[in-house]
Amino acid sequence: MIQELLDKITTISPKVYTKQSKNISIDATLHTIGTNKTIYANRGLVLAVISNLVLNSIKSLRYVKREKPRIKITTNIDSKTNSLIIQIEDNGNGIAKGNIAKIYRPFFSSYPKHGSNSDFRGMGLGMTLSKSIIEDTFNGDIELDRTVFDKDEPGKGMARFKITIPLEELKEKKKPKDQKK
């Protein structure tokens, strides 16, 4: 399922164009470790979360004008916690320390409202909705696993988000048997 979702994301937007029509190719690669099991989940909701994180990565890569932009998606089964782990990492702008606590807040955006970089600003709902989907629908967790803010360490900016979903939440749901009257 994750591969199908990644295929949809990369066919929708395999290349990203800046305002100056400069082409930025995104290397979105799926690294799968031990996830050959079938998982059952609402594809639309999982696609919404992964798409949001990938689109945020694309914005970050465009903003920082990275020469070799990279988005890496890794899936893994954690046998200790019996969970599916999805990590989405980019080498974009990273997240400033002062913004880390705000990223799930509704209508928050780190991009300016006005000026030449205002094109990067979204509505500020993507991370709020992603957190709600992962926590409320899948009883999982989404966290900023690691970040380096590019302004603090020029050329080394990055962000990695980690999604953890208990495998129990991804099992096929048994349909209730029809009750006879």
PDB file of C-alpha atoms in Angstrom:
ATOM      1  CA  MET A   1       0.000   0.000   0.000  1.00  0.00           C
ATOM      2  CA  ILE A   2       2.807   2.452   0.851  1.00  0.00           C
ATOM      3  CA  GLN A   3       4.416   1.848  -2.559  1.00  0.00           C
ATOM      4  CA  GLU A   4       1.085   2.553  -4.296  1.00  0.00           C
ATOM      5  CA  LEU A   5       0.736   5.781  -2.331  1.00  0.00           C
ATOM      6  CA  LEU A   6       4.288   6.844  -3.179  1.00  0.00           C
ATOM      7  CA  ASP A   7       3.651   6.081  -6.859  1.00  0.00           C
ATOM      8  CA  LYS A   8       0.598   8.361  -6.763  1.00  0.00           C
ATOM      9  CA  ILE A   9       2.543  11.153  -5.087  1.00  0.00           C
ATOM     10  CA  THR A  10       5.450  10.980  -7.535  1.00  0.00           C
ATOM     11  CA  THR A  11       3.199  10.813 -10.614  1.00  0.00           C
ATOM     12  CA  ILE A  12       1.235  13.811  -9.389  1.00  0.00           C
ATOM     13  CA  SER A  13       4.368  15.875  -8.819  1.00  0.00           C
ATOM     14  CA  PRO A  14       7.616  14.222  -9.992  1.00  0.00           C
ATOM     15  CA  LYS A  15       9.152  17.639 -10.703  1.00  0.00           C
ATOM     16  CA  VAL A  16       8.583  20.906  -8.945  1.00  0.00           C
ATOM     17  CA  TYR A  17       8.905  24.283 -10.607  1.00  0.00           C
ATOM     18  CA  THR A  18       9.850  27.530  -8.924  1.00  0.00           C
ATOM     19  CA  LYS A  19       8.432  30.904  -9.965  1.00  0.00           C
ATOM     20  CA  GLN A  20      11.548  31.433 -12.067  1.00  0.00           C
ATOM     21  CA  SER A  21      10.676  28.178 -13.937  1.00  0.00           C
ATOM     22  CA  LYS A  22      13.788  26.545 -12.564  1.00  0.00           C
ATOM     23  CA  ASN A  23      13.239  22.795 -12.514  1.00  0.00           C
ATOM     24  CA  ILE A  24      13.957  20.996  -9.235  1.00  0.00           C
ATOM     25  CA  SER A  25      13.869  17.206  -9.412  1.00  0.00           C
ATOM     26  CA  ILE A  26      12.848  15.396  -6.248  1.00  0.00           C
ATOM     27  CA  ASP A  27      14.345  11.985  -5.560  1.00  0.00           C
ATOM     28  CA  ALA A  28      11.558  10.320  -3.606  1.00  0.00           C
ATOM     29  CA  THR A  29      12.721   6.830  -2.768  1.00  0.00           C
ATOM     30  CA  LEU A  30      10.924   4.219  -0.714  1.00  0.00           C
ATOM     31  CA  HIS A  31      13.192   2.085   1.436  1.00  0.00           C
ATOM     32  CA  THR A  32      11.290  -0.897   2.758  1.00  0.00           C
ATOM     33  CA  ILE A  33      12.622  -2.944   5.642  1.00  0.00           C
ATOM     34  CA  GLY A  34      10.492  -5.896   6.755  1.00  0.00           C
ATOM     35  CA  THR A  35       7.164  -4.520   5.551  1.00  0.00           C
ATOM     36  CA  ASN A  36       6.044  -7.252   3.206  1.00  0.00           C
ATOM     37  CA  LYS A  37       2.915  -7.786   5.280  1.00  0.00           C
ATOM     38  CA  THR A  38      -0.471  -6.597   4.083  1.00  0.00           C
ATOM     39  CA  ILE A  39      -1.787  -3.643   6.024  1.00  0.00           C
ATOM     40  CA  TYR A  40      -5.364  -2.448   6.046  1.00  0.00           C
ATOM     41  CA  ALA A  41      -6.018   1.258   6.341  1.00  0.00           C
ATOM     42  CA  ASN A  42      -8.050   4.034   4.790  1.00  0.00           C
ATOM     43  CA  ARG A  43      -5.880   4.819   1.747  1.00  0.00           C
ATOM     44  CA  GLY A  44      -7.229   8.351   1.470  1.00  0.00           C
ATOM     45  CA  LEU A  45      -6.260   9.239   5.020  1.00  0.00           C
ATOM     46  CA  VAL A  46      -2.791   7.695   4.774  1.00  0.00           C
ATOM     47  CA  LEU A  47      -2.274   9.419   1.412  1.00  0.00           C
ATOM     48  CA  ALA A  48      -3.370  12.748   2.921  1.00  0.00           C
ATOM     49  CA  VAL A  49      -0.769  12.501   5.701  1.00  0.00           C
ATOM     50  CA  ILE A  50       2.101  11.348   3.477  1.00  0.00           C
ATOM     51  CA  SER A  51       1.173  13.883   0.773  1.00  0.00           C
ATOM     52  CA  ASN A  52       1.154  16.702   3.306  1.00  0.00           C
ATOM     53  CA  LEU A  53       4.605  15.782   4.597  1.00  0.00           C
ATOM     54  CA  VAL A  54       5.999  15.399   1.066  1.00  0.00           C
ATOM     55  CA  LEU A  55       4.478  18.714  -0.073  1.00  0.00           C
ATOM     56  CA  ASN A  56       5.943  20.419   3.007  1.00  0.00           C
ATOM     57  CA  SER A  57       9.311  18.926   2.055  1.00  0.00           C
ATOM     58  CA  ILE A  58       8.969  20.208  -1.503  1.00  0.00           C
ATOM     59  CA  LYS A  59       8.181  23.722  -0.236  1.00  0.00           C
ATOM     60  CA  SER A  60      11.174  23.583   2.095  1.00  0.00           C
ATOM     61  CA  LEU A  61      13.486  22.433  -0.707  1.00  0.00           C
ATOM     62  CA  ARG A  62      12.250  25.215  -2.983  1.00  0.00           C
ATOM     63  CA  TYR A  63      12.577  27.800  -0.229  1.00  0.00           C
ATOM     64  CA  VAL A  64      16.200  26.933   0.575  1.00  0.00           C
ATOM     65  CA  LYS A  65      17.038  26.369  -3.148  1.00  0.00           C
ATOM     66  CA  ARG A  66      18.898  23.161  -2.396  1.00  0.00           C
ATOM     67  CA  GLU A  67      21.249  22.104  -5.226  1.00  0.00           C
ATOM     68  CA  LYS A  68      20.617  18.400  -4.693  1.00  0.00           C
ATOM     69  CA  PRO A  69      17.107  18.173  -3.234  1.00  0.00           C
ATOM     70  CA  ARG A  70      16.197  14.860  -1.621  1.00  0.00           C
ATOM     71  CA  ILE A  71      13.118  13.374  -0.025  1.00  0.00           C
ATOM     72  CA  LYS A  72      13.492   9.940   1.516  1.00  0.00           C
ATOM     73  CA  ILE A  73      10.564   7.825   2.692  1.00  0.00           C
ATOM     74  CA  THR A  74      11.380   4.782   4.810  1.00  0.00           C
ATOM     75  CA  THR A  75       8.982   2.171   6.133  1.00  0.00           C
ATOM     76  CA  ASN A  76       9.843  -0.387   8.763  1.00  0.00           C
ATOM     77  CA  ILE A  77       8.201  -2.760  11.217  1.00  0.00           C
ATOM     78  CA  ASP A  78       9.371  -2.253  14.787  1.00  0.00           C
ATOM     79  CA  SER A  79       9.118  -5.713  16.328  1.00  0.00           C
ATOM     80  CA  LYS A  80       9.656  -4.365  19.864  1.00  0.00           C
ATOM     81  CA  THR A  81       6.586  -2.128  19.752  1.00  0.00           C
ATOM     82  CA  ASN A  82       4.762  -4.145  17.065  1.00  0.00           C
ATOM     83  CA  SER A  83       4.285  -0.955  15.040  1.00  0.00           C
ATOM     84  CA  LEU A  84       4.608   0.305  11.496  1.00  0.00           C
ATOM     85  CA  ILE A  85       7.169   3.119  11.301  1.00  0.00           C
ATOM     86  CA  ILE A  86       7.092   5.589   8.397  1.00  0.00           C
ATOM     87  CA  GLN A  87       9.832   8.203   8.225  1.00  0.00           C
ATOM     88  CA  ILE A  88       9.833  11.113   5.784  1.00  0.00           C
ATOM     89  CA  GLU A  89      13.079  13.055   5.586  1.00  0.00           C
ATOM     90  CA  ASP A  90      14.268  15.930   3.412  1.00  0.00           C
ATOM     91  CA  ASN A  91      17.374  18.052   3.138  1.00  0.00           C
ATOM     92  CA  GLY A  92      15.436  21.305   2.970  1.00  0.00           C
ATOM     93  CA  ASN A  93      15.285  24.287   5.291  1.00  0.00           C
ATOM     94  CA  GLY A  94      14.681  22.410   8.553  1.00  0.00           C
ATOM     95  CA  ILE A  95      12.603  23.854  11.379  1.00  0.00           C
ATOM     96  CA  ALA A  96      13.731  26.655  13.677  1.00  0.00           C
ATOM     97  CA  LYS A  97      13.825  25.749  17.375  1.00  0.00           C
ATOM     98  CA  GLY A  98      11.287  28.473  18.131  1.00  0.00           C
ATOM     99  CA  ASN A  99       8.801  26.908  15.701  1.00  0.00           C
ATOM    100  CA  ILE A 100       9.027  23.261  16.769  1.00  0.00           C
ATOM    101  CA  ALA A 101       6.333  23.567  19.452  1.00  0.00           C
ATOM    102  CA  LYS A 102       4.024  25.368  16.988  1.00  0.00           C
ATOM    103  CA  ILE A 103       4.045  23.039  13.973  1.00  0.00           C
ATOM    104  CA  TYR A 104       0.817  21.233  14.907  1.00  0.00           C
ATOM    105  CA  ARG A 105      -1.014  24.433  15.838  1.00  0.00           C
ATOM    106  CA  PRO A 106      -3.922  25.285  13.489  1.00  0.00           C
ATOM    107  CA  PHE A 107      -3.116  28.066  10.984  1.00  0.00           C
ATOM    108  CA  PHE A 108       0.585  28.166  11.878  1.00  0.00           C
ATOM    109  CA  SER A 109       3.043  28.692   9.038  1.00  0.00           C
ATOM    110  CA  SER A 110       6.721  29.526   9.316  1.00  0.00           C
ATOM    111  CA  TYR A 111       6.665  31.258   5.929  1.00  0.00           C
ATOM    112  CA  PRO A 112       5.972  35.011   5.683  1.00  0.00           C
ATOM    113  CA  LYS A 113       2.473  36.329   4.902  1.00  0.00           C
ATOM    114  CA  HIS A 114       3.804  38.947   2.486  1.00  0.00           C
ATOM    115  CA  GLY A 115       6.799  39.460   0.240  1.00  0.00           C
ATOM    116  CA  SER A 116       8.741  37.339  -2.209  1.00  0.00           C
ATOM    117  CA  ASN A 117       8.547  34.165  -0.088  1.00  0.00           C
ATOM    118  CA  SER A 118       4.813  34.347   0.661  1.00  0.00           C
ATOM    119  CA  ASP A 119       4.157  31.818  -2.144  1.00  0.00           C
ATOM    120  CA  PHE A 120       5.428  29.079   0.173  1.00  0.00           C
ATOM    121  CA  ARG A 121       2.793  29.823   2.807  1.00  0.00           C
ATOM    122  CA  GLY A 122      -0.104  27.405   3.059  1.00  0.00           C
ATOM    123  CA  MET A 123      -3.192  27.613   5.234  1.00  0.00           C
ATOM    124  CA  GLY A 124      -1.373  26.060   8.180  1.00  0.00           C
ATOM    125  CA  LEU A 125      -3.763  23.134   8.549  1.00  0.00           C
ATOM    126  CA  GLY A 126      -1.788  20.256   7.029  1.00  0.00           C
ATOM    127  CA  MET A 127       0.197  19.277  10.103  1.00  0.00           C
ATOM    128  CA  THR A 128      -2.805  19.809  12.381  1.00  0.00           C
ATOM    129  CA  LEU A 129      -4.905  17.447  10.260  1.00  0.00           C
ATOM    130  CA  SER A 130      -2.059  14.947   9.848  1.00  0.00           C
ATOM    131  CA  LYS A 131      -1.605  14.734  13.615  1.00  0.00           C
ATOM    132  CA  SER A 132      -5.336  14.293  14.112  1.00  0.00           C
ATOM    133  CA  ILE A 133      -5.538  11.523  11.485  1.00  0.00           C
ATOM    134  CA  ILE A 134      -2.585   9.577  12.895  1.00  0.00           C
ATOM    135  CA  GLU A 135      -3.601   9.936  16.543  1.00  0.00           C
ATOM    136  CA  ASP A 136      -7.398   9.758  16.331  1.00  0.00           C
ATOM    137  CA  THR A 137      -7.897   7.333  13.442  1.00  0.00           C
ATOM    138  CA  PHE A 138      -4.892   5.024  13.874  1.00  0.00           C
ATOM    139  CA  ASN A 139      -4.089   5.479  17.594  1.00  0.00           C
ATOM    140  CA  GLY A 140      -0.570   6.307  16.452  1.00  0.00           C
ATOM    141  CA  ASP A 141       1.921   9.102  16.834  1.00  0.00           C
ATOM    142  CA  ILE A 142       3.568  11.642  14.523  1.00  0.00           C
ATOM    143  CA  GLU A 143       6.642  13.494  15.687  1.00  0.00           C
ATOM    144  CA  LEU A 144       9.469  15.632  14.433  1.00  0.00           C
ATOM    145  CA  ASP A 145      12.214  13.048  14.886  1.00  0.00           C
ATOM    146  CA  ARG A 146      15.159  15.271  13.926  1.00  0.00           C
ATOM    147  CA  THR A 147      15.770  18.693  12.411  1.00  0.00           C
ATOM    148  CA  VAL A 148      18.641  20.997  11.610  1.00  0.00           C
ATOM    149  CA  PHE A 149      17.682  24.577  10.771  1.00  0.00           C
ATOM    150  CA  ASP A 150      19.546  25.748   7.664  1.00  0.00           C
ATOM    151  CA  LYS A 151      20.091  29.290   9.001  1.00  0.00           C
ATOM    152  CA  ASP A 152      21.859  27.812  12.052  1.00  0.00           C
ATOM    153  CA  GLU A 153      23.987  25.425   9.967  1.00  0.00           C
ATOM    154  CA  PRO A 154      24.022  26.647   6.323  1.00  0.00           C
ATOM    155  CA  GLY A 155      23.835  23.816   3.797  1.00  0.00           C
ATOM    156  CA  LYS A 156      22.976  21.230   6.468  1.00  0.00           C
ATOM    157  CA  GLY A 157      19.253  21.901   6.858  1.00  0.00           C
ATOM    158  CA  MET A 158      16.996  18.864   7.194  1.00  0.00           C
ATOM    159  CA  ALA A 159      13.838  17.576   8.798  1.00  0.00           C
ATOM    160  CA  ARG A 160      12.668  14.026   9.523  1.00  0.00           C
ATOM    161  CA  PHE A 161       9.178  13.162  10.660  1.00  0.00           C
ATOM    162  CA  LYS A 162       8.371   9.789  12.177  1.00  0.00           C
ATOM    163  CA  ILE A 163       4.925   8.219  12.085  1.00  0.00           C
ATOM    164  CA  THR A 164       4.261   5.247  14.360  1.00  0.00           C
ATOM    165  CA  ILE A 165       1.092   3.182  13.949  1.00  0.00           C
ATOM    166  CA  PRO A 166       0.380   0.057  16.027  1.00  0.00           C
ATOM    167  CA  LEU A 167       0.025  -2.960  13.713  1.00  0.00           C
ATOM    168  CA  GLU A 168      -3.131  -3.869  15.599  1.00  0.00           C
ATOM    169  CA  GLU A 169      -4.731  -0.760  14.027  1.00  0.00           C
ATOM    170  CA  LEU A 170      -3.755  -1.964  10.533  1.00  0.00           C
ATOM    171  CA  LYS A 171      -5.300  -5.430  10.687  1.00  0.00           C
ATOM    172  CA  GLU A 172      -8.277  -6.343   8.584  1.00  0.00           C
ATOM    173  CA  LYS A 173     -11.402  -5.467  10.498  1.00  0.00           C
ATOM    174  CA  LYS A 174     -13.808  -8.361  10.912  1.00  0.00           C
ATOM    175  CA  LYS A 175     -17.255  -7.616   9.601  1.00  0.00           C
ATOM    176  CA  PRO A 176     -20.019  -8.174  12.134  1.00  0.00           C
ATOM    177  CA  LYS A 177     -22.104 -11.241  11.415  1.00  0.00           C
ATOM    178  CA  ASP A 178     -25.658 -10.574  10.399  1.00  0.00           C
ATOM    179  CA  GLN A 179     -27.951 -11.105  13.300  1.00  0.00           C
ATOM    180  CA  LYS A 180     -30.924 -13.316  12.580  1.00  0.00           C
ATOM    181  CA  LYS A 181     -34.316 -12.234  13.849  1.00  0.00           C
TER     182      LYS A 181
END
